[in-house]
XYZ file of C-alpha atoms in Angstrom:
755
model
C -36.696 34.752 -46.064
C -33.084 34.014 -47.015
C -32.367 32.876 -43.455
C -35.337 30.496 -43.468
C -34.380 29.075 -46.852
C -30.795 28.532 -45.648
C -31.905 26.888 -42.404
C -34.233 24.516 -44.228
C -31.469 23.631 -46.701
C -29.131 22.809 -43.823
C -31.736 20.536 -42.244
C -32.127 18.625 -45.508
C -28.354 18.276 -45.946
C -27.936 17.186 -42.361
C -30.558 14.531 -42.745
C -28.789 13.140 -45.776
C -25.552 12.408 -43.952
C -26.290 11.350 -40.380
C -28.668 11.204 -37.448
C -27.585 11.810 -33.788
C -29.357 10.027 -30.942
C -28.655 10.974 -27.340
C -28.277 7.694 -25.496
C -27.807 7.102 -21.759
C -24.537 5.296 -21.104
C -24.073 2.605 -18.492
C -22.246 5.002 -16.182
C -25.150 7.426 -16.163
C -23.597 9.920 -18.571
C -25.295 10.731 -21.845
C -23.475 10.124 -25.107
C -24.063 10.902 -28.741
C -24.596 7.851 -30.908
C -24.018 8.453 -34.606
C -26.258 6.543 -37.039
C -25.543 6.585 -40.757
C -28.228 7.627 -43.282
C -30.232 4.880 -44.971
C -28.289 5.299 -48.190
C -24.987 4.691 -46.437
C -25.981 1.804 -44.153
C -24.901 -1.687 -45.203
C -27.459 -3.748 -47.013
C -29.652 -5.787 -44.728
C -28.808 -3.602 -41.650
C -30.679 -0.315 -42.151
C -33.111 0.425 -39.308
C -31.909 -2.780 -37.724
C -34.022 -4.878 -40.132
C -32.290 -7.740 -41.994
C -34.950 -7.698 -44.736
C -34.632 -4.051 -45.725
C -33.874 -3.353 -49.405
C -33.655 -0.138 -51.500
C -36.940 1.016 -53.071
C -37.667 0.083 -56.725
C -36.604 2.696 -59.313
C -40.120 3.180 -60.763
C -41.277 4.806 -57.519
C -38.712 7.610 -57.688
C -40.913 10.060 -59.782
C -43.754 9.876 -57.275
C -41.333 10.504 -54.389
C -39.926 13.555 -56.163
C -43.420 15.080 -56.493
C -44.156 14.499 -52.828
C -40.812 16.038 -51.892
C -41.460 19.205 -53.964
C -44.911 19.693 -52.399
C -43.431 19.175 -48.933
C -40.728 21.746 -49.566
C -43.282 24.337 -50.707
C -45.493 23.699 -47.669
C -42.619 24.033 -45.228
C -41.368 27.158 -47.006
C -44.739 28.929 -46.764
C -45.235 27.874 -43.139
C -41.748 29.053 -42.188
C -42.336 32.405 -43.849
C -45.534 33.017 -41.881
C -43.954 31.977 -38.568
C -40.934 34.168 -39.188
C -43.076 37.182 -40.058
C -45.232 36.846 -36.914
C -42.221 36.227 -34.708
C -40.418 39.245 -36.107
C -43.395 41.489 -35.358
C -43.691 40.088 -31.840
C -40.036 40.807 -30.998
C -40.461 44.355 -32.232
C -43.477 44.917 -29.996
C -42.193 43.262 -26.767
C -39.091 44.330 -24.821
C -36.398 41.730 -24.214
C -36.233 40.646 -20.536
C -34.189 38.156 -18.519
C -35.898 35.586 -16.306
C -36.217 36.839 -12.748
C -36.024 35.370 -9.273
C -39.679 35.117 -8.133
C -38.710 36.086 -4.561
C -36.341 38.977 -5.248
C -37.486 40.074 -8.684
C -33.846 40.164 -9.811
C -32.572 38.845 -13.150
C -31.279 35.257 -13.018
C -28.500 34.135 -15.325
C -28.279 30.622 -16.644
C -26.230 28.204 -14.529
C -23.708 27.883 -17.354
C -23.206 31.651 -17.511
C -22.816 31.844 -13.723
C -20.250 29.036 -13.712
C -18.285 30.598 -16.555
C -18.269 34.017 -14.900
C -17.248 32.509 -11.557
C -14.440 30.573 -13.182
C -13.078 33.722 -14.750
C -13.285 35.744 -11.511
C -12.365 33.069 -8.924
C -9.013 33.975 -7.440
C -7.490 32.692 -4.219
C -9.074 35.386 -2.065
C -12.525 34.483 -3.387
C -11.864 30.807 -2.687
C -10.862 31.377 0.940
C -13.794 33.712 1.579
C -16.235 31.154 0.199
C -14.727 28.426 2.358
C -14.899 30.557 5.492
C -18.543 31.424 4.833
C -19.504 27.761 4.569
C -17.566 26.396 7.574
C -19.475 27.918 10.477
C -19.638 27.007 14.154
C -23.413 26.623 13.801
C -22.945 23.889 11.199
C -20.477 22.100 13.455
C -22.844 22.270 16.436
C -25.145 19.897 14.591
C -22.491 17.726 12.921
C -20.619 17.126 16.181
C -23.872 15.974 17.813
C -24.716 13.732 14.866
C -21.376 11.882 14.875
C -21.009 11.559 18.656
C -21.545 7.881 19.533
C -21.374 6.143 22.942
C -19.112 3.413 21.531
C -17.427 2.832 18.169
C -14.841 0.064 18.400
C -13.240 -1.015 15.125
C -15.284 -3.492 13.120
C -18.273 -3.284 15.475
C -21.863 -2.783 14.388
C -21.632 0.898 15.367
C -18.497 1.323 13.260
C -20.058 -0.299 10.182
C -23.287 1.663 10.661
C -21.377 4.929 10.707
C -19.419 3.862 7.625
C -22.701 3.271 5.813
C -23.976 6.658 6.930
C -20.867 8.413 5.607
C -21.225 6.499 2.341
C -24.825 7.728 1.981
C -23.786 11.309 2.751
C -21.145 11.168 0.018
C -23.746 9.668 -2.302
C -26.149 12.572 -1.664
C -23.322 14.954 -2.466
C -22.719 13.076 -5.745
C -19.120 12.373 -4.758
C -18.916 8.912 -6.349
C -18.482 7.099 -2.993
C -16.634 3.809 -2.743
C -15.762 1.330 -0.009
C -12.468 -0.447 0.623
C -13.036 -3.605 2.705
C -10.346 -5.500 4.614
C -10.387 -8.557 6.837
C -8.002 -7.947 9.706
C -7.001 -9.512 13.005
C -7.457 -7.333 16.069
C -6.482 -8.256 19.607
C -8.985 -7.936 22.459
C -9.234 -9.077 26.105
C -10.665 -12.512 26.806
C -13.965 -12.034 28.653
C -13.598 -15.415 30.370
C -9.949 -15.001 31.410
C -9.214 -11.400 32.431
C -5.684 -10.030 32.457
C -4.140 -9.919 35.942
C -1.278 -8.427 37.937
C -0.256 -10.231 41.175
C 1.945 -8.447 43.726
C 2.210 -10.062 47.126
C -1.321 -10.469 48.407
C -2.717 -7.947 45.918
C -4.494 -9.210 42.803
C -5.369 -6.556 40.199
C -7.667 -7.117 37.208
C -7.222 -4.022 35.014
C -9.981 -3.109 32.572
C -7.706 -1.419 30.054
C -5.278 -3.329 27.857
C -2.613 -3.040 25.160
C -3.520 -4.607 21.823
C -0.929 -6.898 20.193
C 0.800 -7.680 23.478
C 2.413 -11.100 23.588
C 0.129 -13.387 25.616
C 1.482 -15.311 28.571
C 2.221 -15.325 32.293
C 5.615 -14.169 33.568
C 7.164 -13.382 36.938
C 10.087 -11.100 37.644
C 11.568 -8.400 39.861
C 9.562 -5.167 39.751
C 11.671 -2.250 38.457
C 10.555 1.365 37.990
C 11.914 2.856 34.738
C 10.329 6.320 34.424
C 9.098 6.719 30.757
C 11.143 3.818 29.398
C 13.225 5.984 27.086
C 16.763 4.934 26.267
C 18.182 7.562 28.620
C 15.892 6.352 31.423
C 17.050 2.753 31.077
C 20.661 3.954 31.042
C 20.047 5.492 34.500
C 18.920 2.086 35.800
C 22.020 0.379 34.458
C 24.262 3.002 36.047
C 22.534 2.264 39.346
C 23.260 -1.462 38.800
C 19.564 -2.333 38.675
C 19.192 -5.605 36.777
C 16.802 -5.310 33.832
C 17.123 -8.794 32.417
C 14.102 -10.859 33.437
C 12.508 -7.896 35.259
C 8.967 -6.537 35.031
C 9.414 -2.893 34.097
C 6.906 -0.392 35.519
C 6.713 2.709 33.295
C 4.647 5.841 33.287
C 2.808 6.729 30.086
C 3.999 9.646 27.974
C 6.946 11.090 26.002
C 7.108 8.092 23.612
C 4.539 5.595 22.329
C 3.543 2.424 24.160
C 5.110 0.388 21.349
C 8.464 2.161 21.734
C 8.368 1.717 25.519
C 7.834 -2.036 25.184
C 10.460 -2.363 22.440
C 13.063 -0.522 24.532
C 12.287 -2.749 27.519
C 12.522 -5.937 25.453
C 15.862 -4.807 24.001
C 17.225 -4.570 27.554
C 15.975 -8.065 28.399
C 12.866 -7.207 30.424
C 10.304 -10.028 30.756
C 7.169 -7.844 30.811
C 6.024 -4.222 30.953
C 3.371 -2.428 33.026
C 2.332 1.112 32.016
C 0.338 3.576 34.142
C -0.759 7.260 33.972
C 1.212 9.299 36.501
C -0.429 12.242 38.215
C 2.263 14.586 36.888
C 1.212 13.898 33.288
C -2.439 12.875 33.567
C -4.740 14.950 35.750
C -7.695 12.630 35.941
C -9.383 10.134 38.239
C -6.859 7.636 39.575
C -8.892 4.558 38.594
C -9.174 5.497 34.903
C -8.182 2.606 32.590
C -5.770 3.120 29.678
C -6.080 1.594 26.187
C -3.606 1.438 23.344
C -1.510 -0.865 21.162
C 2.122 -2.007 21.200
C 2.719 -2.919 17.546
C 5.921 -1.155 16.501
C 4.467 -0.477 13.088
C 1.136 0.212 11.424
C -1.538 -1.836 9.721
C -2.557 -5.428 10.370
C 0.576 -6.997 11.907
C -0.421 -10.389 10.525
C -0.247 -9.200 6.894
C 2.886 -7.021 6.975
C 3.658 -5.291 3.692
C 0.573 -6.578 1.881
C -3.170 -5.863 2.197
C -5.656 -7.882 4.250
C -8.005 -8.606 1.358
C -9.938 -11.841 1.671
C -8.564 -13.103 -1.632
C -4.905 -12.890 -0.615
C -3.306 -16.270 -0.013
C -0.022 -15.728 1.760
C 1.612 -18.072 4.273
C 1.186 -17.066 7.944
C 3.393 -14.033 8.541
C 3.970 -11.732 11.491
C 5.263 -8.190 11.572
C 8.751 -7.761 12.941
C 7.250 -5.001 15.080
C 5.138 -7.358 17.220
C 6.490 -7.507 20.800
C 7.694 -10.802 22.227
C 6.939 -9.921 25.852
C 3.611 -9.298 27.645
C 2.540 -5.696 28.166
C -0.393 -4.381 30.183
C -1.773 -1.033 31.348
C -2.775 -0.459 34.954
C -4.508 2.439 36.683
C -2.758 5.089 38.777
C -4.217 3.533 41.944
C -2.720 0.134 41.073
C 0.650 1.733 40.283
C 0.634 3.571 43.625
C 0.166 0.272 45.443
C 3.151 -1.201 43.581
C 5.417 1.839 44.052
C 4.800 1.927 47.816
C 6.361 -1.546 48.230
C 8.839 -1.610 45.325
C 11.969 -1.060 47.448
C 15.455 -0.692 46.026
C 17.657 2.393 45.534
C 16.344 5.857 44.732
C 17.183 7.716 41.541
C 19.107 10.982 41.645
C 16.928 14.081 41.822
C 18.393 15.267 38.510
C 17.240 12.140 36.651
C 13.616 13.294 36.401
C 12.304 9.960 37.698
C 10.120 11.465 40.401
C 6.506 11.786 39.290
C 3.449 13.586 40.610
C 2.596 11.481 43.673
C 4.227 13.437 46.485
C 3.840 10.618 49.012
C 5.988 8.246 46.957
C 9.788 8.056 46.826
C 9.776 6.519 43.334
C 12.400 3.950 44.276
C 13.911 1.928 41.450
C 13.015 -1.522 42.805
C 14.689 -4.739 41.770
C 13.899 -6.642 44.985
C 10.185 -7.596 44.955
C 8.570 -10.113 42.595
C 5.466 -9.355 40.542
C 3.479 -11.559 38.152
C 1.893 -10.327 34.918
C -0.715 -12.445 33.133
C -2.005 -11.363 29.692
C -4.750 -13.439 28.063
C -5.684 -11.271 25.071
C -7.099 -13.122 22.060
C -7.098 -12.428 18.320
C -10.437 -11.825 16.619
C -11.224 -11.474 12.929
C -12.961 -8.249 11.940
C -14.235 -6.836 8.677
C -13.405 -3.143 8.449
C -14.640 -0.587 5.927
C -12.783 2.457 4.605
C -15.131 4.920 2.868
C -14.119 7.416 0.164
C -15.779 10.369 -1.538
C -14.228 12.207 -4.492
C -14.458 15.723 -5.908
C -12.816 15.486 -9.320
C -10.434 18.092 -10.668
C -11.058 19.814 -13.988
C -7.494 19.862 -15.343
C -5.571 17.024 -13.670
C -8.204 14.718 -12.153
C -5.609 11.945 -11.781
C -3.667 14.021 -9.222
C -5.316 14.273 -5.827
C -5.033 15.395 -2.233
C -6.344 13.031 0.440
C -7.965 14.304 3.638
C -8.524 11.516 6.143
C -9.936 10.856 9.609
C -10.416 7.599 11.471
C -13.835 7.084 13.042
C -13.252 4.249 15.556
C -12.320 4.710 19.208
C -11.685 2.676 22.345
C -14.730 4.247 23.963
C -16.536 7.454 23.022
C -13.499 9.016 21.357
C -14.964 12.516 21.074
C -11.759 14.505 20.431
C -10.046 11.685 18.576
C -12.849 10.454 16.295
C -15.954 12.645 16.467
C -14.166 15.923 15.731
C -12.089 14.523 12.857
C -15.092 12.841 11.219
C -17.141 16.036 11.585
C -14.402 18.112 9.930
C -14.173 15.555 7.116
C -17.911 15.706 6.391
C -18.306 19.484 6.639
C -15.303 20.057 4.382
C -16.768 17.643 1.840
C -20.100 19.498 1.862
C -18.460 22.913 1.665
C -16.120 22.159 -1.238
C -18.757 20.256 -3.189
C -21.128 23.217 -2.821
C -18.390 25.571 -3.986
C -18.022 23.471 -7.131
C -21.735 22.918 -7.802
C -23.133 26.342 -6.910
C -20.315 28.866 -6.791
C -18.330 27.972 -9.884
C -15.135 26.857 -8.134
C -13.098 24.781 -10.584
C -10.301 22.861 -8.827
C -7.498 21.805 -11.101
C -6.870 18.598 -9.177
C -9.036 16.152 -7.248
C -9.888 15.899 -3.564
C -10.411 12.541 -1.856
C -12.182 12.404 1.507
C -11.333 9.205 3.423
C -12.956 7.769 6.536
C -10.684 5.085 8.021
C -11.468 2.248 10.389
C -9.253 0.590 13.043
C -7.122 3.684 13.505
C -6.764 2.972 17.235
C -4.895 -0.268 16.467
C -2.163 1.552 14.571
C -3.711 3.156 11.469
C -4.826 -0.295 10.313
C -7.449 0.787 7.759
C -5.265 3.502 6.225
C -2.167 1.310 6.044
C -4.058 -1.584 4.457
C -5.252 0.829 1.758
C -1.689 2.018 1.179
C -0.452 -1.563 0.961
C -3.278 -2.538 -1.378
C -2.473 0.145 -3.937
C 1.227 0.667 -3.304
C 2.191 0.592 -6.969
C -0.007 3.529 -7.988
C -0.787 5.680 -4.949
C 2.589 7.411 -4.716
C 2.317 8.499 -8.362
C -1.066 10.161 -7.863
C -1.405 11.396 -4.273
C 0.086 14.870 -3.850
C -0.371 15.171 -0.099
C -2.087 13.518 2.843
C -3.714 15.807 5.436
C -4.666 14.090 8.686
C -7.778 15.388 10.453
C -7.288 13.265 13.580
C -6.985 15.249 16.787
C -7.112 18.655 15.106
C -8.767 20.123 18.227
C -7.201 19.337 21.610
C -7.576 22.707 23.245
C -7.285 26.427 22.606
C -4.465 28.968 22.675
C -1.605 27.191 20.930
C -0.817 25.259 17.765
C 1.556 22.404 16.836
C 2.176 20.466 13.630
C 4.239 17.623 12.191
C 4.935 17.623 8.466
C 7.203 16.786 5.577
C 9.606 19.678 4.872
C 7.931 20.001 1.456
C 4.882 21.353 3.314
C 6.619 23.858 5.598
C 5.997 26.799 3.262
C 2.346 25.857 2.759
C 1.939 25.528 6.519
C 3.445 28.990 7.020
C 1.188 30.556 4.354
C -1.899 28.998 5.903
C -0.932 30.170 9.387
C -0.750 33.720 7.996
C -4.248 33.491 6.495
C -6.256 31.716 9.210
C -7.509 33.741 12.154
C -6.133 33.102 15.612
C -8.521 31.431 18.101
C -7.494 34.092 20.619
C -7.475 37.773 19.696
C -7.911 39.338 16.290
C -4.626 38.313 14.699
C -3.648 35.172 12.792
C -2.304 31.783 13.874
C 1.074 32.969 12.556
C 1.016 35.944 14.929
C -0.117 33.741 17.818
C 2.851 31.384 17.348
C 5.611 33.979 17.231
C 5.739 35.110 13.590
C 9.371 34.795 12.416
C 10.099 32.322 15.238
C 7.195 30.051 14.370
C 9.154 26.910 13.390
C 10.631 26.010 16.809
C 7.306 26.898 18.439
C 5.131 24.881 16.057
C 7.030 22.044 14.375
C 7.368 18.665 16.082
C 9.026 15.501 14.736
C 6.407 13.138 13.314
C 6.092 10.202 15.720
C 5.353 6.621 14.758
C 1.862 6.743 16.277
C 0.941 9.812 14.190
C -1.804 8.842 11.674
C 0.146 10.629 8.915
C 3.349 8.663 9.591
C 2.716 5.633 7.304
C 1.778 7.946 4.430
C 5.108 9.766 4.725
C 7.492 6.947 5.623
C 5.867 3.907 3.996
C 4.440 5.415 0.793
C 6.562 8.536 0.313
C 3.590 10.925 0.278
C 4.160 14.454 1.681
C 1.989 14.435 4.814
C 0.930 16.701 7.646
C -0.950 16.532 10.906
C -1.765 19.593 13.011
C -3.416 20.295 16.344
C -4.934 23.301 18.076
C -3.937 22.668 21.672
C -3.827 24.332 25.079
C -0.649 26.299 25.920
C 2.188 24.486 27.691
C 0.807 21.024 26.927
C 2.269 18.277 24.762
C -0.777 16.066 24.224
C -4.452 15.617 24.989
C -4.396 13.562 28.188
C -7.795 11.917 27.665
C -6.784 10.013 24.527
C -7.063 6.273 25.019
C -9.409 6.605 27.991
C -13.158 6.574 28.583
C -12.879 10.265 29.521
C -12.458 11.403 25.907
C -15.916 12.980 25.773
C -17.626 16.247 24.887
C -17.443 17.688 28.413
C -13.674 17.346 28.728
C -13.012 18.815 25.282
C -15.371 21.697 26.043
C -13.361 22.380 29.178
C -10.090 22.335 27.184
C -11.492 24.770 24.582
C -13.162 27.082 27.113
C -16.555 25.847 25.816
C -15.727 26.913 22.266
C -15.428 23.462 20.704
C -17.636 24.256 17.694
C -15.721 27.460 16.981
C -12.374 25.676 17.292
C -13.554 22.839 15.054
C -14.673 25.320 12.397
C -11.259 27.002 12.630
C -9.456 23.665 12.261
C -11.631 22.832 9.244
C -10.729 26.164 7.630
C -7.045 25.444 8.243
C -7.186 21.984 6.676
C -9.435 23.233 3.882
C -7.151 26.095 2.924
C -4.143 23.793 2.704
C -6.052 21.295 0.570
C -7.574 23.912 -1.727
C -4.246 25.659 -2.246
C -2.790 22.342 -3.428
C -5.589 21.736 -5.929
C -6.138 25.368 -6.980
C -2.737 26.733 -8.017
C -1.091 25.919 -11.346
C 2.129 25.020 -9.543
C 2.048 22.655 -6.568
C 2.553 24.326 -3.185
C 5.363 21.912 -2.300
C 8.626 23.731 -1.588
C 11.562 21.492 -2.560
C 14.055 23.995 -1.166
C 12.861 23.304 2.402
C 14.431 19.845 2.250
C 17.927 21.277 1.763
C 18.381 22.367 5.388
C 16.978 19.121 6.819
C 19.134 17.004 4.535
C 22.292 19.005 5.190
C 21.809 18.557 8.939
C 21.416 14.775 8.587
C 24.428 14.454 6.269
C 26.562 16.581 8.607
C 25.880 14.188 11.500
C 27.011 11.230 9.368
C 30.106 13.186 8.251
C 31.098 13.811 11.862
C 30.563 10.169 12.782
C 32.697 8.884 9.889
C 35.522 11.335 10.634
C 35.430 10.395 14.316
C 35.609 6.667 13.580
C 38.330 7.196 10.968
C 40.537 9.148 13.401
C 40.108 6.470 16.065
C 41.080 3.757 13.592
C 37.789 1.896 13.939
C 36.745 2.651 10.353
C 39.178 2.290 7.474
C 39.037 3.023 3.757
C 35.701 4.828 4.001
C 35.429 8.426 2.867
C 32.403 10.708 3.292
C 33.281 12.563 0.073
C 30.874 10.693 -2.158
C 28.100 11.289 0.378
C 28.844 15.011 0.030
C 28.673 14.689 -3.737
C 25.259 13.019 -3.532
C 24.042 15.861 -1.325
C 25.454 18.276 -3.897
C 23.540 16.475 -6.661
C 20.354 16.834 -4.628
C 20.951 20.555 -4.157
C 21.664 21.038 -7.871
C 18.413 19.219 -8.659
C 16.575 21.556 -6.259
C 18.159 24.583 -7.943
C 17.236 23.183 -11.354
C 13.568 22.959 -10.346
C 13.669 26.492 -8.913
C 15.221 27.908 -12.093
C 12.768 26.074 -14.330
C 9.883 27.478 -12.293
C 11.213 31.007 -12.778
C 11.633 30.485 -16.528
C 8.320 28.707 -17.160
C 5.010 30.233 -18.198
C 2.863 29.002 -15.311
C -0.264 29.426 -17.410
C 0.995 26.641 -19.673
C -0.829 23.546 -18.381
C 1.539 21.002 -19.888
C 4.652 22.811 -18.675
C 3.207 23.031 -15.155
C 2.318 19.351 -15.161
C 5.903 18.431 -16.082
C 7.247 20.608 -13.268
C 4.725 19.186 -10.807
C 5.663 15.636 -11.752
C 9.287 16.397 -10.880
C 8.287 17.915 -7.538
C 6.140 14.880 -6.725
C 9.159 12.587 -7.101
C 11.073 14.146 -4.202
C 9.378 12.445 -1.251
C 9.064 9.068 -2.918
C 12.697 9.290 -4.015
C 13.722 9.393 -0.348
C 12.327 5.892 0.272
C 15.109 3.328 0.352
C 14.637 0.757 -2.433
C 17.002 -1.606 -0.608
C 14.776 -2.635 2.317
C 11.753 -4.911 2.384
C 8.352 -3.328 3.123
C 7.579 -6.513 5.077
C 10.508 -6.309 7.498
C 11.222 -2.568 7.305
C 7.987 -0.816 6.274
C 9.045 2.729 7.190
C 11.541 3.090 4.343
C 12.132 6.856 4.399
C 15.877 7.488 4.794
C 15.290 10.642 6.871
C 12.081 10.033 8.838
C 11.721 6.245 8.715
C 12.800 3.642 11.219
C 15.575 1.108 10.716
C 19.264 0.667 9.978
C 18.834 2.327 6.550
C 18.105 5.798 7.996
C 20.656 8.587 8.325
C 20.006 8.756 12.081
C 20.808 5.063 12.489
C 23.948 5.316 10.354
C 25.171 8.210 12.522
C 24.779 6.117 15.697
C 25.658 2.526 14.769
C 28.674 0.838 16.315
C 28.697 -2.015 13.785
C 31.349 -1.002 11.249
C 30.354 -3.526 8.597
C 26.741 -2.402 8.815
C 27.830 1.235 8.665
C 29.792 0.649 5.430
C 26.876 -1.123 3.752
C 24.129 1.218 4.890
C 26.205 4.312 4.091
C 26.663 3.121 0.513
C 22.972 2.280 0.070
C 21.713 5.509 1.660
C 24.128 7.551 -0.446
C 22.881 5.985 -3.642
C 19.256 6.390 -2.499
C 19.921 10.119 -2.187
C 21.588 10.203 -5.595
C 18.632 8.335 -7.097
C 16.245 10.928 -5.635
C 18.315 13.720 -7.193
C 18.258 11.968 -10.568
C 14.466 11.572 -10.408
C 14.060 15.288 -9.708
C 16.043 16.264 -12.821
C 13.392 14.926 -15.170
C 15.293 14.187 -18.383
C 17.705 11.276 -18.583
C 20.231 13.344 -20.576
C 20.382 15.894 -17.742
C 21.330 13.416 -15.010
C 24.050 14.475 -12.586
C 26.865 11.911 -12.777
C 29.408 13.616 -10.546
C 29.171 11.041 -7.770
């Protein structure tokens, strides 16, 4: 009785002060709207009526009588209900609701989530992920996303973007679309590209996007892979490169680097073919690629290709100024048979896989190259889905895959897109059904126009340059994660080396019962696994343009450097099945687990899995090379009044900043959310701090002083022969390093001023 009386009293008191109405908000979430009691609402506004007035005083006695009778009625009714209810609970046993199929008790979803959150440790997370990423699931997903054609900006590309958007929508991942209007280069259907050599006229089907158009004639010269050392061999043999048409075999370096090296030596045009030594496929297979020495839309360098941008016509400094064209192996054989000229030394490595050819260097026979590619405007769509974090939702890891391809693009586009979608489904299910509570957010990105040089991804980076580097913890590329079976390679920021090693120790090997770490040599894993990140790597602009720690990895066949079917119409399911020993679904599931574990570790742990200490060795090696160069030039008298001491001090400041972070980690309670966030913010500043602030993103987009490209990098400083440039760039790079060290310290009163 006392409880009923108290409850009723509380209801009356509550009614006197306020009323709460649950209202749907515009964003779909429900909110409490507080409405004041009649007695406290302003005159003329109660109940929303402008004519409302307080009741006359003479009616108060009648209201009091009605109120007393109402109280008595409610009191008696409450007593009876309480008595009956009390008897009923004494007679009936208390039971939990049960699963109608199993007859087992079912807890409320809130209780399940709370229990899971309390019990979810890293082992539980990885087991859940492994259970959800099965080869059976990938059997279906790989079939669903396998398209006959999917060129960037085409109807097939847009249709698949819409499909991914709808999938994210079903998963309640708040999907969004980032649209850009870009210029892509394609062959002219009315004027095909041609190569004329004597009486032979070749009309190759493949092409190189962003080649300079035009028709040129010159002496045909064979230059192996077109690397700097290869062109040095030609000059030692007195083969004239200026005005020549350079015939190169594909491989070792990107098409863009091959064309740039040739142009630097004065070549008039470049022809590129797949040699039998490197590419074991049909000799009439066409090659596709691009020759932009950069990434993104080369006609909006440094800024996004939104339709509302109004910039004067601009071209990327990475666009080639000479024509470039791919030809088939059959066409190249016909040229090499009649090329003439001296032969290269056997030790030069110029001889390829066609045993009937001498691989002469040429320089005597004329060849004509005609490139008629045209620019076309295309609308491309990037699609995003988000799983929000519960503690730091404004910090996120991005997993991305491009979905376009020159032809079918099975290994390059289908596999990556399938991994992206299955990971999204798996993690979202872990959050919704299994109680997984990530501290930080995950963003799943499907890019377009990746084949033209990461155009979609770079345009996104350019569009949000001012905020992305402050929020994105890491970029994980899903492109080309399965190229074969039996080996493993990766390219990454040094900050991610430790995370890569941990993941290798936890993910099962595709061969045998051990782990990927065991498969790749355990303690000797770094030289066996790590590769420098090349400019055509999809993760490269994230690392070197935006300063985001990035990684790309590939399961690959032993003793191979690349997947030879990329950029051809042979990149299909059959060839990848052959490379994986018909275990493509199993390998794709394994690659998804690898990417998923790295991503989940970054959003699960209190402290970011970015190891700042790993940069010390890389940085010391780069600084040592510059030290040696300066000392050498100083002794020879070429460089005066320049000392490497202050460079050493800047490196020392960086190391002290690294040690400071390590010590603070040891002395910090990692269960303290705010303390962890402060530490994580300092760690996040490392990669971005290594971007040079002294170069233009328009002319020198890859600003990273260690892994970028340009005169501002440590590698360039260690090789330049221009003393004035060396002095300037040394000073700027030194202060860039010091600025990075200062950013890592955190507090302005703790800055290291020893330089």
